[in-house]
């Protein structure tokens, strides 16, 4: 497994990167008063400093806020927008789980194309699935026999 990639995933998963309410409002386009309201309703969560004055939000919460705003901008009510965000987040978690479980390595071939190893087939461990990402962006899936060495 790619050690550097694993370290970056750990940073992101640690959820230790925090931003303040003003920064969150700037990057998401949602006003601080709306953010406070969403927090009171339990739609988003923050951590507060020891004096309970400054709210700090995770990067994941920034994605959550931006997604809710997207659905609001599409014309949905706040309650429906939150439900849609929760469903989308569940799908995102499934996708992240797939990435963590299935990406076994990334290489570059002699042509400069990326090769993403997706691992052995469960029902035929002598075969491996990989994706080829060509320089033009086209992606194809392939199956190859693995050697016994």
Coordinates of N, CA, C and O in Angstrom, one line a residue:
X1 N 0.8 -1.2 0.0 CA 0.0 0.0 0.0 C 0.9 1.2 0.0 O 1.9 1.3 0.6
X2 N 0.4 2.3 -0.6 CA 1.1 3.5 -0.7 C 1.2 4.2 0.7 O 0.1 4.6 1.2
X3 N 2.4 4.3 1.2 CA 2.5 4.8 2.6 C 2.1 6.3 2.7 O 1.4 6.7 3.6
X4 N 2.5 7.1 1.7 CA 2.1 8.5 1.7 C 0.6 8.7 1.6 O 0.0 9.5 2.3
X5 N 0.0 7.9 0.7 CA -1.5 8.0 0.6 C -2.2 7.6 1.9 O -3.2 8.2 2.2
X6 N -1.6 6.6 2.5 CA -2.2 6.1 3.8 C -2.1 7.2 4.8 O -3.1 7.5 5.6
X7 N -1.0 7.9 4.9 CA -0.8 9.0 5.8 C -1.8 10.2 5.6 O -2.4 10.7 6.5
X8 N -2.0 10.5 4.3 CA -3.0 11.5 4.0 C -4.4 11.1 4.4 O -5.2 11.9 4.9
X9 N -4.8 9.9 4.1 CA -6.1 9.4 4.5 C -6.2 9.5 6.1 O -7.3 9.8 6.6
X10 N -5.2 9.1 6.8 CA -5.2 9.2 8.3 C -5.5 10.6 8.7 O -6.2 10.9 9.7
X11 N -4.8 11.6 8.1 CA -5.0 13.0 8.5 C -6.5 13.4 8.2 O -7.1 14.0 9.1
X12 N -7.0 13.0 7.1 CA -8.4 13.3 6.8 C -9.4 12.6 7.7 O -10.3 13.2 8.3
X13 N -9.1 11.3 8.0 CA -10.0 10.6 8.9 C -9.9 11.0 10.3 O -10.9 10.9 11.1
X14 N -8.8 11.6 10.7 CA -8.6 12.0 12.1 C -9.6 13.1 12.6 O -9.9 13.2 13.7
X15 N -10.1 13.8 11.6 CA -11.0 14.9 11.9 C -10.5 15.9 12.8 O -11.2 16.6 13.5
X16 N -9.2 16.1 12.9 CA -8.6 17.0 13.8 C -8.4 18.4 13.2 O -8.1 19.4 13.9
X17 N -8.6 18.6 11.9 CA -8.5 19.9 11.2 C -9.8 20.6 11.5 O -10.9 20.1 11.1
X18 N -9.7 21.8 12.1 CA -10.9 22.5 12.5 C -10.8 23.9 11.8 O -9.8 24.5 11.7
X19 N -12.0 24.4 11.5 CA -12.1 25.8 11.0 C -13.2 26.5 11.9 O -14.1 25.9 12.4
X20 N -13.1 27.8 12.0 CA -14.0 28.6 12.7 C -15.3 28.9 12.0 O -15.4 28.6 10.8
X21 N -16.2 29.5 12.7 CA -17.5 29.7 12.0 C -17.4 30.7 10.9 O -18.0 30.6 9.8
X22 N -16.6 31.8 11.1 CA -16.4 32.8 10.0 C -15.9 32.1 8.8 O -16.4 32.4 7.6
X23 N -14.8 31.3 8.9 CA -14.2 30.6 7.8 C -15.2 29.7 7.1 O -15.3 29.6 5.9
X24 N -16.0 28.9 8.0 CA -17.0 28.0 7.4 C -18.0 28.7 6.6 O -18.4 28.3 5.5
X25 N -18.5 29.9 7.1 CA -19.4 30.7 6.4 C -18.9 31.2 5.1 O -19.6 31.1 4.0
X26 N -17.6 31.6 5.1 CA -17.0 32.0 3.8 C -16.9 30.9 2.8 O -17.2 31.1 1.6
X27 N -16.4 29.7 3.2 CA -16.2 28.7 2.2 C -17.4 28.0 1.7 O -17.4 27.4 0.7
X28 N -18.5 28.1 2.5 CA -19.8 27.4 2.1 C -20.8 28.3 1.6 O -21.8 27.9 1.0
X29 N -20.7 29.6 1.9 CA -21.8 30.6 1.4 C -23.0 30.5 2.3 O -24.1 31.0 2.0
X30 N -22.9 30.0 3.5 CA -23.9 29.9 4.5 C -23.6 30.9 5.6 O -22.5 30.9 6.2
X31 N -24.5 31.8 6.0 CA -24.3 32.8 7.0 C -24.1 32.2 8.4 O -24.6 31.1 8.7
X32 N -23.3 32.9 9.2 CA -23.1 32.4 10.6 C -24.4 32.2 11.3 O -24.5 31.3 12.1
X33 N -25.4 33.1 11.1 CA -26.7 32.9 11.8 C -27.4 31.6 11.4 O -28.0 30.9 12.2
X34 N -27.3 31.3 10.1 CA -27.8 30.0 9.6 C -27.1 28.9 10.2 O -27.7 27.9 10.6
X35 N -25.8 29.0 10.3 CA -25.0 27.9 10.9 C -25.4 27.6 12.3 O -25.5 26.5 12.8
X36 N -25.6 28.7 13.1 CA -26.0 28.6 14.5 C -27.3 27.9 14.6 O -27.6 27.1 15.4
X37 N -28.2 28.3 13.7 CA -29.6 27.7 13.7 C -29.5 26.2 13.4 O -30.1 25.4 14.0
X38 N -28.7 25.9 12.3 CA -28.6 24.4 12.0 C -28.0 23.6 13.1 O -28.3 22.5 13.4
X39 N -27.0 24.3 13.8 CA -26.4 23.6 15.0 C -27.4 23.4 16.1 O -27.5 22.3 16.7
X40 N -28.2 24.4 16.4 CA -29.3 24.3 17.4 C -30.3 23.2 17.0 O -30.8 22.4 17.9
X41 N -30.6 23.0 15.8 CA -31.5 22.0 15.3 C -30.9 20.6 15.3 O -31.6 19.6 15.1
X42 N -29.5 20.5 15.4 CA -28.8 19.3 15.4 C -28.5 18.8 14.0 O -28.0 17.6 13.9
X43 N -28.5 19.7 13.0 CA -28.2 19.3 11.7 C -26.7 19.2 11.5 O -26.2 18.4 10.7
X44 N -25.9 20.1 12.2 CA -24.5 20.0 12.2 C -24.0 20.1 13.6 O -24.7 20.5 14.5
X45 N -22.7 19.8 13.8 CA -22.1 19.8 15.1 C -20.8 20.6 15.1 O -20.1 20.6 14.1
X46 N -20.5 21.2 16.2 CA -19.2 21.9 16.4 C -18.6 21.5 17.7 O -19.3 20.9 18.5
X47 N -17.4 21.9 17.8 CA -16.7 21.8 19.1 C -16.5 23.2 19.6 O -16.2 24.1 18.8
X48 N -16.6 23.4 20.9 CA -16.4 24.8 21.4 C -15.2 24.8 22.3 O -14.9 23.8 22.9
X49 N -14.6 26.0 22.3 CA -13.4 26.1 23.2 C -13.9 26.1 24.7 O -15.1 26.0 25.0
X50 N -12.9 26.2 25.6 CA -13.2 26.0 27.0 C -14.2 27.1 27.5 O -14.9 26.8 28.5
X51 N -14.2 28.2 26.9 CA -15.1 29.3 27.4 C -16.5 29.2 26.7 O -17.3 30.0 26.9
X52 N -16.7 28.1 25.9 CA -17.9 28.0 25.1 C -18.2 29.2 24.2 O -19.4 29.5 24.0
X53 N -17.2 29.9 23.7 CA -17.5 31.0 22.9 C -17.3 30.7 21.4 O -18.1 31.0 20.6
X54 N -16.1 30.2 21.1 CA -15.8 30.0 19.7 C -16.1 28.6 19.2 O -15.8 27.6 19.9
X55 N -16.9 28.5 18.1 CA -17.2 27.2 17.6 C -16.2 26.8 16.5 O -15.8 27.7 15.7
X56 N -15.8 25.6 16.5 CA -14.9 25.0 15.5 C -15.5 23.9 14.9 O -16.1 23.0 15.5
X57 N -15.4 23.8 13.6 CA -16.0 22.8 12.8 C -15.0 22.0 12.0 O -14.0 22.5 11.6
X58 N -15.3 20.7 11.8 CA -14.4 19.8 11.1 C -14.5 20.1 9.6 O -15.5 20.7 9.1
X59 N -13.6 19.6 8.8 CA -13.6 19.7 7.4 C -14.8 18.9 6.9 O -15.5 19.3 5.9
X60 N -15.1 17.8 7.5 CA -16.3 17.0 7.0 C -17.6 17.8 7.2 O -18.5 17.7 6.4
X61 N -17.6 18.6 8.3 CA -18.8 19.4 8.5 C -18.9 20.5 7.4 O -20.0 20.8 7.0
X62 N -17.8 21.0 6.9 CA -17.8 21.9 5.8 C -18.5 21.3 4.6 O -19.3 21.9 3.9
X63 N -18.1 20.0 4.3 CA -18.7 19.3 3.2 C -20.2 19.2 3.4 O -21.1 19.3 2.5
X64 N -20.6 18.8 4.6 CA -22.0 18.6 5.0 C -22.8 19.9 4.8 O -23.8 19.9 4.2
X65 N -22.2 21.0 5.3 CA -22.9 22.3 5.1 C -23.1 22.7 3.7 O -24.1 23.1 3.2
X66 N -22.0 22.5 2.9 CA -22.1 22.8 1.5 C -23.1 22.0 0.7 O -23.8 22.5 -0.2
X67 N -23.2 20.7 1.1 CA -24.2 19.9 0.5 C -25.6 20.3 0.8 O -26.5 20.3 0.0
X68 N -25.9 20.6 2.1 CA -27.2 21.1 2.5 C -27.5 22.4 1.7 O -28.6 22.5 1.2
X69 N -26.6 23.3 1.6 CA -26.8 24.5 0.9 C -27.1 24.2 -0.6 O -28.0 24.9 -1.2
X70 N -26.4 23.3 -1.2 CA -26.7 22.9 -2.6 C -28.2 22.5 -2.7 O -28.9 23.0 -3.6
X71 N -28.7 21.7 -1.8 CA -30.1 21.2 -1.9 C -31.0 22.4 -1.7 O -32.1 22.4 -2.3
X72 N -30.7 23.3 -0.7 CA -31.5 24.4 -0.5 C -31.6 25.3 -1.8 O -32.7 25.8 -2.2
X73 N -30.4 25.5 -2.4 CA -30.4 26.3 -3.6 C -31.2 25.6 -4.8 O -31.7 26.3 -5.7
X74 N -31.4 24.3 -4.7 CA -32.1 23.6 -5.7 C -33.6 23.7 -5.4 O -34.5 23.2 -6.2
X75 N -34.0 24.3 -4.3 CA -35.4 24.6 -4.0 C -36.0 23.7 -2.9 O -37.2 23.8 -2.6
X76 N -35.2 22.8 -2.3 CA -35.7 21.9 -1.3 C -35.9 22.7 0.1 O -35.2 23.6 0.3
X77 N -36.8 22.2 0.9 CA -36.9 22.7 2.3 C -35.6 22.3 3.0 O -34.9 21.4 2.7
X78 N -35.4 23.0 4.2 CA -34.2 22.6 5.0 C -34.3 21.2 5.5 O -33.3 20.5 5.4
X79 N -35.5 20.8 5.9 CA -35.6 19.4 6.4 C -35.3 18.4 5.3 O -34.6 17.4 5.5
X80 N -35.8 18.6 4.1 CA -35.5 17.7 3.0 C -34.1 17.7 2.6 O -33.4 16.7 2.3
X81 N -33.5 19.0 2.6 CA -32.1 19.1 2.2 C -31.2 18.3 3.2 O -30.2 17.7 2.8
X82 N -31.5 18.4 4.5 CA -30.7 17.7 5.5 C -30.9 16.1 5.2 O -29.9 15.4 5.3
X83 N -32.1 15.7 4.9 CA -32.3 14.3 4.7 C -31.5 13.8 3.4 O -30.9 12.8 3.4
X84 N -31.5 14.6 2.4 CA -30.8 14.3 1.2 C -29.3 14.3 1.5 O -28.5 13.4 1.0
X85 N -28.8 15.2 2.3 CA -27.4 15.3 2.7 C -27.0 14.0 3.4 O -26.0 13.4 3.2
X86 N -27.9 13.6 4.4 CA -27.6 12.4 5.2 C -27.5 11.1 4.3 O -26.7 10.3 4.4
X87 N -28.4 11.1 3.3 CA -28.4 9.9 2.4 C -27.1 10.0 1.5 O -26.5 8.9 1.3
X88 N -26.8 11.1 1.1 CA -25.6 11.3 0.3 C -24.3 10.9 1.1 O -23.4 10.3 0.6
X89 N -24.3 11.3 2.4 CA -23.2 11.0 3.2 C -23.1 9.5 3.5 O -22.0 9.0 3.5
X90 N -24.2 8.8 3.6 CA -24.2 7.4 3.7 C -23.5 6.7 2.5 O -22.7 5.8 2.6
X91 N -23.9 7.2 1.3 CA -23.3 6.7 0.1 C -21.8 7.0 0.0 O -21.0 6.2 -0.4
X92 N -21.5 8.2 0.5 CA -20.0 8.6 0.5 C -19.2 7.7 1.5 O -18.1 7.3 1.2
X93 N -19.8 7.3 2.6 CA -19.2 6.4 3.5 C -19.0 5.1 2.9 O -17.9 4.4 3.0
X94 N -20.0 4.6 2.1 CA -19.8 3.3 1.4 C -18.7 3.4 0.4 O -17.9 2.5 0.3
X95 N -18.6 4.5 -0.3 CA -17.6 4.7 -1.3 C -16.2 4.8 -0.7 O -15.3 4.1 -1.1
X96 N -16.1 5.5 0.4 CA -14.8 5.6 1.1 C -14.4 4.2 1.6 O -13.2 3.8 1.6
X97 N -15.3 3.4 2.1 CA -15.0 2.1 2.6 C -14.5 1.2 1.4 O -13.6 0.5 1.6
X98 N -15.1 1.4 0.3 CA -14.7 0.7 -0.9 C -13.3 1.0 -1.3 O -12.4 0.2 -1.5
X99 N -13.0 2.3 -1.3 CA -11.6 2.8 -1.6 C -10.6 2.2 -0.6 O -9.5 1.7 -1.0
X100 N -10.9 2.3 0.7 CA -10.0 1.8 1.7 C -9.8 0.3 1.6 O -8.7 -0.2 1.8
X101 N -10.9 -0.4 1.3 CA -10.8 -1.9 1.2 C -10.2 -2.4 -0.1 O -9.4 -3.4 -0.1
X102 N -10.5 -1.7 -1.2 CA -10.2 -2.3 -2.5 C -9.0 -1.7 -3.3 O -8.4 -2.4 -4.1
X103 N -8.6 -0.5 -3.0 CA -7.4 0.0 -3.7 C -6.2 -0.5 -3.0 O -5.9 -0.2 -1.9
X104 N -5.5 -1.4 -3.8 CA -4.3 -2.1 -3.2 C -3.0 -1.4 -3.6 O -2.0 -1.7 -3.1
X105 N -3.1 -0.5 -4.6 CA -1.9 0.2 -5.1 C -2.2 1.0 -6.3 O -3.1 0.7 -7.1
X106 N -1.4 2.0 -6.6 CA -1.5 2.8 -7.8 C -0.1 2.9 -8.4 O 0.9 3.1 -7.7
X107 N 0.0 2.6 -9.7 CA 1.3 2.6 -10.4 C 1.1 3.4 -11.7 O 0.0 3.8 -12.1
X108 N 2.2 3.6 -12.4 CA 2.2 4.2 -13.7 C 2.9 3.3 -14.6 O 4.0 2.9 -14.3
X109 N 2.3 3.1 -15.8 CA 3.0 2.2 -16.8 C 4.0 3.0 -17.6 O 4.1 4.2 -17.5
X110 N 4.6 2.3 -18.6 CA 5.6 3.0 -19.4 C 5.0 4.1 -20.3 O 5.7 5.0 -20.8
X111 N 3.7 4.0 -20.6 CA 3.0 5.0 -21.4 C 2.5 6.2 -20.6 O 2.0 7.1 -21.2
X112 N 2.7 6.2 -19.3 CA 2.2 7.3 -18.5 C 0.8 7.1 -18.0 O 0.3 8.0 -17.4
X113 N 0.2 5.9 -18.3 CA -1.2 5.7 -17.8 C -1.1 5.2 -16.4 O -0.2 4.6 -16.0
X114 N -2.1 5.6 -15.6 CA -2.2 5.1 -14.2 C -2.9 3.7 -14.2 O -3.8 3.4 -14.9
X115 N -2.3 2.9 -13.3 CA -2.9 1.6 -13.1 C -3.3 1.5 -11.6 O -2.5 1.7 -10.7
X116 N -4.6 1.3 -11.4 CA -5.1 1.2 -10.0 C -5.5 -0.3 -9.7 O -6.4 -0.8 -10.3
X117 N -4.7 -0.9 -8.8 CA -4.9 -2.3 -8.5 C -6.1 -2.3 -7.5 O -6.1 -1.7 -6.5
X118 N -7.1 -3.2 -7.9 CA -8.3 -3.3 -7.1 C -8.4 -4.6 -6.3 O -9.3 -4.9 -5.6
X119 N -7.3 -5.4 -6.5 CA -7.2 -6.7 -5.7 C -7.7 -7.9 -6.5 O -8.2 -7.9 -7.6
X120 N -7.6 -9.0 -5.8 CA -7.9 -10.3 -6.3 C -9.4 -10.5 -6.3 O -10.1 -10.0 -5.5
X121 N -9.8 -11.4 -7.3 CA -11.3 -11.7 -7.3 C -11.5 -12.6 -6.1 O -10.8 -13.5 -5.8
X122 N -12.7 -12.4 -5.4 CA -13.0 -13.3 -4.3 C -13.2 -14.7 -4.7 O -12.8 -15.6 -4.0
X123 N -13.8 -14.9 -5.8 CA -14.1 -16.3 -6.3 C -13.1 -16.9 -7.1 O -13.2 -18.1 -7.5
X124 N -12.0 -16.2 -7.4 CA -10.9 -16.7 -8.2 C -9.6 -15.9 -7.9 O -9.2 -15.0 -8.6
X125 N -9.0 -16.2 -6.7 CA -7.8 -15.4 -6.2 C -6.6 -15.4 -7.2 O -5.7 -14.7 -6.9
X126 N -6.6 -16.2 -8.2 CA -5.5 -16.2 -9.1 C -5.6 -15.1 -10.1 O -4.8 -14.9 -11.0
X127 N -6.7 -14.3 -10.1 CA -7.0 -13.2 -11.0 C -7.1 -11.9 -10.2 O -7.7 -11.9 -9.1
X128 N -6.6 -10.9 -10.8 CA -6.6 -9.5 -10.2 C -7.4 -8.6 -11.1 O -7.2 -8.6 -12.3
X129 N -8.1 -7.7 -10.5 CA -8.8 -6.6 -11.2 C -8.0 -5.4 -11.1 O -7.5 -5.0 -10.0
X130 N -7.9 -4.6 -12.2 CA -7.2 -3.3 -12.1 C -7.9 -2.4 -13.1 O -8.6 -2.8 -14.1
X131 N -7.8 -1.1 -12.8 CA -8.3 -0.1 -13.7 C -7.2 0.6 -14.4 O -6.1 0.9 -13.7
X132 N -7.3 0.9 -15.6 CA -6.3 1.7 -16.4 C -6.9 3.1 -16.6 O -8.0 3.2 -17.1
X133 N -6.2 4.1 -16.1 CA -6.6 5.5 -16.3 C -5.6 6.1 -17.3 O -4.5 6.4 -17.0
X134 N -6.2 6.3 -18.5 CA -5.3 6.8 -19.6 C -5.1 8.3 -19.5 O -5.8 9.0 -18.8
X135 N -4.0 8.8 -20.1 CA -3.7 10.2 -20.0 C -4.8 11.1 -20.4 O -5.0 12.2 -19.9
X136 N -5.7 10.6 -21.3 CA -6.8 11.5 -21.8 C -8.0 11.4 -20.8 O -9.0 12.0 -21.0
X137 N -7.8 10.6 -19.7 CA -8.9 10.5 -18.7 C -9.8 9.3 -18.8 O -10.6 9.0 -17.9
X138 N -9.7 8.6 -20.0 CA -10.6 7.4 -20.2 C -10.1 6.4 -19.2 O -9.0 6.1 -19.0
X139 N -11.1 5.7 -18.6 CA -10.8 4.6 -17.6 C -11.5 3.3 -18.1 O -12.6 3.3 -18.5
X140 N -10.7 2.2 -18.0 CA -11.2 0.9 -18.4 C -10.8 -0.1 -17.3 O -9.8 0.1 -16.6
X141 N -11.6 -1.1 -17.1 CA -11.3 -2.2 -16.2 C -10.7 -3.4 -16.9 O -11.1 -3.7 -18.0
X142 N -9.8 -4.1 -16.2 CA -9.2 -5.2 -16.8 C -9.0 -6.3 -15.7 O -9.1 -6.1 -14.5
X143 N -8.8 -7.5 -16.2 CA -8.6 -8.7 -15.4 C -7.3 -9.4 -15.9 O -7.1 -9.5 -17.1
X144 N -6.5 -9.7 -14.9 CA -5.2 -10.4 -15.3 C -4.9 -11.6 -14.4 O -5.3 -11.5 -13.2
X145 N -4.3 -12.5 -15.0 CA -3.8 -13.7 -14.2 C -2.6 -13.3 -13.4 O -1.7 -12.6 -13.9
X146 N -2.5 -13.8 -12.2 CA -1.4 -13.5 -11.3 C -0.4 -14.7 -11.4 O -0.9 -15.8 -11.5
X147 N 0.8 -14.4 -11.3 CA 1.8 -15.5 -11.3 C 1.9 -16.0 -9.9 O 1.5 -15.4 -9.0
X148 N 2.5 -17.2 -9.8 CA 2.6 -17.9 -8.6 C 3.8 -17.5 -7.7 O 3.9 -17.9 -6.6
X149 N 4.6 -16.5 -8.2 CA 5.8 -16.1 -7.4 C 5.5 -15.2 -6.3 O 5.0 -14.9 -5.5

